[in-house]
XYZ file of C-alpha atoms in Angstrom:
244
model
C -0.031 -0.101 0.031
C 1.423 3.133 -1.324
C 1.514 6.110 2.311
C -0.222 8.674 0.714
C 0.303 11.148 3.366
C 3.833 11.463 5.820
C 2.914 13.585 8.730
C 5.403 11.902 10.739
C 9.497 10.628 9.268
C 9.167 8.543 11.766
C 7.461 5.283 10.190
C 9.646 5.666 7.326
C 12.906 5.515 9.267
C 11.397 2.575 10.961
C 11.414 1.408 7.601
C 14.688 2.095 6.296
C 15.840 0.258 9.274
C 13.846 -2.652 9.139
C 14.772 -3.219 5.626
C 18.392 -2.154 5.905
C 17.309 0.424 2.511
C 20.936 2.240 2.875
C 21.515 3.958 -0.727
C 19.256 5.100 -2.879
C 20.193 6.176 -6.901
C 18.115 8.415 -8.825
C 18.223 8.712 -12.653
C 16.728 12.553 -12.746
C 14.881 12.989 -16.106
C 12.076 14.689 -16.758
C 13.835 18.604 -16.037
C 12.419 19.731 -19.680
C 9.743 18.005 -20.499
C 8.578 19.568 -17.118
C 9.580 22.948 -18.381
C 7.711 22.349 -21.357
C 3.650 21.512 -20.912
C 4.470 24.982 -18.631
C 5.711 26.861 -21.842
C 8.481 27.816 -20.021
C 12.335 27.703 -20.706
C 14.270 24.826 -20.337
C 16.655 26.650 -18.183
C 14.179 26.843 -15.271
C 13.111 23.053 -15.415
C 16.340 22.281 -14.738
C 16.609 25.081 -11.918
C 13.117 23.104 -10.481
C 15.305 20.162 -10.764
C 17.497 21.943 -8.222
C 15.446 22.591 -5.827
C 13.793 18.939 -5.960
C 17.669 18.020 -4.880
C 17.585 19.808 -2.343
C 14.060 18.789 -0.696
C 15.468 15.282 -1.381
C 18.607 15.515 0.460
C 16.464 16.744 3.274
C 13.958 14.438 3.010
C 17.330 11.431 2.743
C 18.607 13.139 6.006
C 15.036 12.657 7.888
C 14.563 9.044 6.997
C 18.123 8.082 7.733
C 19.104 7.260 4.164
C 22.534 7.063 4.360
C 24.213 7.270 0.237
C 22.430 9.295 -2.551
C 23.658 9.398 -5.606
C 22.149 10.835 -9.237
C 22.522 11.139 -12.370
C 23.147 15.025 -13.222
C 24.926 14.704 -16.793
C 26.089 11.730 -18.368
C 28.128 11.422 -20.646
C 25.535 11.704 -24.097
C 24.186 15.506 -22.544
C 26.732 16.667 -24.426
C 25.240 16.311 -27.580
C 22.644 18.618 -26.277
C 22.742 22.244 -27.640
C 25.888 23.697 -26.977
C 23.258 26.451 -24.919
C 21.798 24.051 -22.886
C 25.257 22.329 -22.158
C 26.536 25.649 -21.064
C 24.080 26.860 -18.628
C 23.975 23.418 -16.944
C 28.054 23.897 -16.267
C 26.985 26.810 -14.870
C 24.174 26.125 -13.303
C 26.252 23.492 -11.271
C 29.047 25.791 -10.614
C 26.341 28.198 -9.036
C 25.032 25.885 -7.299
C 28.150 24.233 -5.359
C 28.381 28.167 -4.320
C 25.074 28.966 -3.188
C 24.710 26.098 -1.107
C 28.250 24.162 0.578
C 27.082 26.539 3.676
C 24.126 24.439 3.545
C 25.733 21.587 3.143
C 27.882 22.029 5.631
C 25.839 22.312 8.079
C 23.639 19.283 7.429
C 26.825 17.261 7.360
C 26.711 16.580 3.771
C 29.552 14.076 2.100
C 30.071 15.189 -1.367
C 31.461 12.926 -4.107
C 31.777 14.061 -7.656
C 31.615 10.680 -10.203
C 32.749 10.738 -13.659
C 35.369 11.945 -15.458
C 35.932 15.534 -14.529
C 38.777 15.891 -16.789
C 36.019 17.026 -19.550
C 35.395 19.724 -17.399
C 36.927 23.480 -17.381
C 39.488 23.791 -14.844
C 37.244 26.494 -12.838
C 34.452 23.924 -12.340
C 37.125 21.159 -11.732
C 38.905 23.065 -8.982
C 35.080 24.342 -7.303
C 34.044 19.927 -7.469
C 37.896 19.236 -5.866
C 37.049 21.827 -3.294
C 33.707 20.450 -2.545
C 34.674 17.527 -1.578
C 37.313 18.351 -0.158
C 35.795 20.395 2.362
C 33.047 17.976 2.720
C 34.424 15.408 3.357
C 34.472 15.245 7.551
C 30.742 15.165 7.322
C 28.939 12.651 8.582
C 25.716 13.212 7.766
C 24.377 12.028 3.877
C 26.553 10.590 1.425
C 25.994 12.591 -1.784
C 27.173 10.632 -5.004
C 26.835 13.534 -8.154
C 27.224 12.024 -10.929
C 28.464 14.542 -13.574
C 30.064 13.699 -16.999
C 29.326 9.738 -15.752
C 28.542 7.158 -18.589
C 28.668 3.401 -17.348
C 31.132 1.890 -20.127
C 32.926 4.332 -19.866
C 33.412 4.045 -15.944
C 33.925 0.021 -16.899
C 36.747 1.191 -19.258
C 38.311 2.717 -17.543
C 38.669 0.405 -14.904
C 40.095 -2.015 -17.139
C 42.498 0.281 -18.050
C 43.671 0.986 -14.690
C 43.439 -2.686 -14.291
C 45.923 -3.534 -16.564
C 48.115 -0.164 -16.087
C 47.888 -1.937 -12.312
C 49.573 -5.053 -13.971
C 46.973 -7.386 -11.819
C 46.578 -10.794 -13.545
C 44.272 -11.996 -15.464
C 43.216 -14.199 -12.599
C 42.948 -12.085 -9.804
C 40.464 -10.370 -11.538
C 36.869 -10.825 -9.607
C 34.032 -8.849 -9.852
C 35.390 -7.590 -5.685
C 38.233 -6.192 -7.141
C 36.045 -4.453 -9.978
C 34.180 -2.987 -8.096
C 37.166 -0.982 -6.300
C 37.955 0.580 -9.488
C 34.887 1.770 -10.021
C 34.052 5.386 -9.599
C 31.788 4.098 -6.349
C 34.357 1.996 -4.424
C 34.265 3.641 -1.064
C 30.057 3.155 -1.260
C 27.721 -0.111 -1.384
C 25.886 -0.734 -4.222
C 22.321 0.569 -4.654
C 19.605 -1.086 -2.991
C 16.531 1.065 -4.485
C 16.946 2.995 -8.436
C 14.473 5.276 -9.368
C 13.640 7.118 -12.384
C 11.598 9.706 -12.708
C 9.519 10.931 -15.522
C 8.187 7.173 -16.799
C 11.175 6.094 -19.212
C 11.482 2.355 -18.593
C 15.446 2.637 -18.918
C 18.534 2.780 -17.003
C 20.611 4.893 -19.468
C 23.869 3.993 -18.805
C 23.570 4.577 -15.240
C 25.773 2.535 -12.643
C 25.079 -0.499 -14.661
C 27.795 -2.752 -12.860
C 26.577 -1.990 -9.492
C 23.143 -2.109 -10.147
C 22.317 -5.790 -10.428
C 20.765 -6.722 -8.072
C 19.651 -3.182 -7.654
C 15.715 -2.783 -7.458
C 14.017 -0.597 -9.560
C 10.906 2.039 -9.731
C 9.517 3.899 -12.546
C 7.831 7.288 -11.529
C 5.724 8.881 -14.454
C 6.424 12.269 -12.222
C 8.990 14.732 -13.373
C 11.661 14.904 -11.882
C 11.015 18.912 -11.127
C 8.124 17.521 -8.960
C 9.563 14.818 -6.786
C 9.692 15.309 -3.314
C 9.322 13.926 0.309
C 6.174 12.620 -0.043
C 7.418 10.577 -3.360
C 10.762 9.268 -1.434
C 8.425 8.422 1.068
C 6.291 6.366 -1.324
C 8.898 4.540 -2.549
C 10.774 3.519 0.418
C 7.529 1.826 1.363
C 7.417 -0.326 -2.093
C 10.877 -0.830 -1.646
C 9.661 -2.730 1.811
C 7.461 -4.724 -0.522
C 9.487 -5.804 -2.569
C 11.488 -9.559 -2.307
C 14.987 -9.188 -2.647
C 16.504 -12.273 -4.255
C 19.679 -11.117 -5.730
C 19.248 -12.947 -8.533
C 18.608 -16.955 -6.626
């Protein structure tokens, strides 16, 4: 049964503990469609997407969810218009600058995953500084996937394994996991996609082998603490078999 009204976070916190739900990954899809349906510029959709992420972070903190990984910019997103790509870069830069105090105040630990070498020097420096400034925080672990693609991640992992001279007989699933961008965190328990599309779009494909997947029709700017609570309740209903 989906919960329609959340008055207290205690119920959800108890479910999180009961189900050992530690890591939620989200494909934040639908910003552009949300804006288009409201006759608004695309930029407004992306800005509202930032607000949705802020709400989600607060809810994760309230519900006791330890890890949140969000898909912010894929390796394929470079194929969008030059204006939109430039706006997304500026939006990330400005959002980080605006939110760093609140991130620290709320004990959010931030990690950026993806090929950051393709970004401007100023943006790279800000992202690395943000990681360093929040590394000792003890709250929600937020991974922001930026210029991320799972195929690219696996290729880079293989290259590093070869460079390190590891023998073929010593390579196993655990070792490969240790060479991924997400080696510091557990695999996602729940993968949520907003916007109704039935695909995972090159996001955490290795790590999500046994994740429960939930596709929501609502667009990302519409996502809030109630949607997250309902997702947690749906997760409780699932019978995780891990391939068995």
